[in-house]
Amino acid sequence: MTAIGTKGIIVFENWRDLKVGTIGQPIETVELPHPSTLPWIMRHIVDALHKKPAEIYGLEVG
């Protein structure tokens, strides 16, 4: 999944690898501090579905 905005790009690969880059800069991998047996985004989706705190943002925030 890739999101392209006016200031840069965010790439989510293989349901676990996050890469970001600003306009004119190379895309770099971001190390995420969410060790889990589930990919980190899936953990947040499951938490949200169970009405637990989760980090999920709409496109207007991104």
CSV table of C-alpha atoms in Angstrom, one decimal:
chain,number,residue,atom,x,y,z
A,1,MET,CA,0.0,0.0,0.0
A,2,THR,CA,1.4,3.4,-0.9
A,3,ALA,CA,0.2,6.9,0.0
A,4,ILE,CA,1.6,9.8,-2.0
A,5,GLY,CA,1.1,13.3,-0.6
A,6,THR,CA,2.3,16.8,-1.4
A,7,LYS,CA,5.2,16.5,1.1
A,8,GLY,CA,6.3,12.9,0.5
A,9,ILE,CA,5.4,9.2,0.3
A,10,ILE,CA,4.6,6.4,2.8
A,11,VAL,CA,5.0,2.8,1.7
A,12,PHE,CA,3.6,-0.1,3.6
A,13,GLU,CA,5.2,-3.4,2.3
A,14,ASN,CA,4.5,-7.0,3.3
A,15,TRP,CA,2.1,-5.9,6.0
A,16,ARG,CA,5.0,-5.1,8.3
A,17,ASP,CA,7.6,-2.8,6.7
A,18,LEU,CA,7.1,0.9,6.8
A,19,LYS,CA,9.1,3.2,4.5
A,20,VAL,CA,8.9,7.0,4.2
A,21,GLY,CA,10.4,9.7,2.1
A,22,THR,CA,10.0,13.4,1.6
A,23,ILE,CA,9.9,15.0,-1.9
A,24,GLY,CA,13.3,14.9,-3.4
A,25,GLN,CA,14.7,12.5,-0.8
A,26,PRO,CA,15.3,8.7,-0.9
A,27,ILE,CA,12.7,6.4,0.7
A,28,GLU,CA,14.0,5.0,4.0
A,29,THR,CA,12.8,2.1,6.2
A,30,VAL,CA,11.4,3.2,9.6
A,31,GLU,CA,12.1,0.9,12.5
A,32,LEU,CA,8.8,0.4,14.5
A,33,PRO,CA,8.8,-0.3,18.2
A,34,HIS,CA,5.8,-2.7,18.0
A,35,PRO,CA,7.0,-6.2,18.4
A,36,SER,CA,4.1,-8.6,17.9
A,37,THR,CA,3.2,-11.9,16.4
A,38,LEU,CA,0.7,-10.0,14.3
A,39,PRO,CA,1.9,-7.3,11.9
A,40,TRP,CA,1.8,-4.0,13.8
A,41,ILE,CA,-1.1,-2.5,11.7
A,42,MET,CA,-3.2,-5.6,12.2
A,43,ARG,CA,-2.7,-5.4,15.9
A,44,HIS,CA,-4.1,-1.8,15.9
A,45,ILE,CA,-7.0,-2.8,13.7
A,46,VAL,CA,-7.9,-5.7,16.0
A,47,ASP,CA,-7.6,-3.4,19.0
A,48,ALA,CA,-9.9,-0.8,17.4
A,49,LEU,CA,-12.5,-3.4,16.6
A,50,HIS,CA,-12.5,-4.4,20.3
A,51,LYS,CA,-12.9,-0.8,21.3
A,52,LYS,CA,-9.4,-0.6,22.8
A,53,PRO,CA,-6.9,2.2,22.2
A,54,ALA,CA,-5.4,2.0,18.8
A,55,GLU,CA,-3.3,4.2,16.5
A,56,ILE,CA,-5.5,4.4,13.3
A,57,TYR,CA,-5.7,7.6,11.4
A,58,GLY,CA,-7.9,8.7,8.5
A,59,LEU,CA,-6.6,10.0,5.2
A,60,GLU,CA,-7.3,13.6,6.3
A,61,VAL,CA,-4.7,13.3,9.0
A,62,GLY,CA,-2.1,11.7,6.7
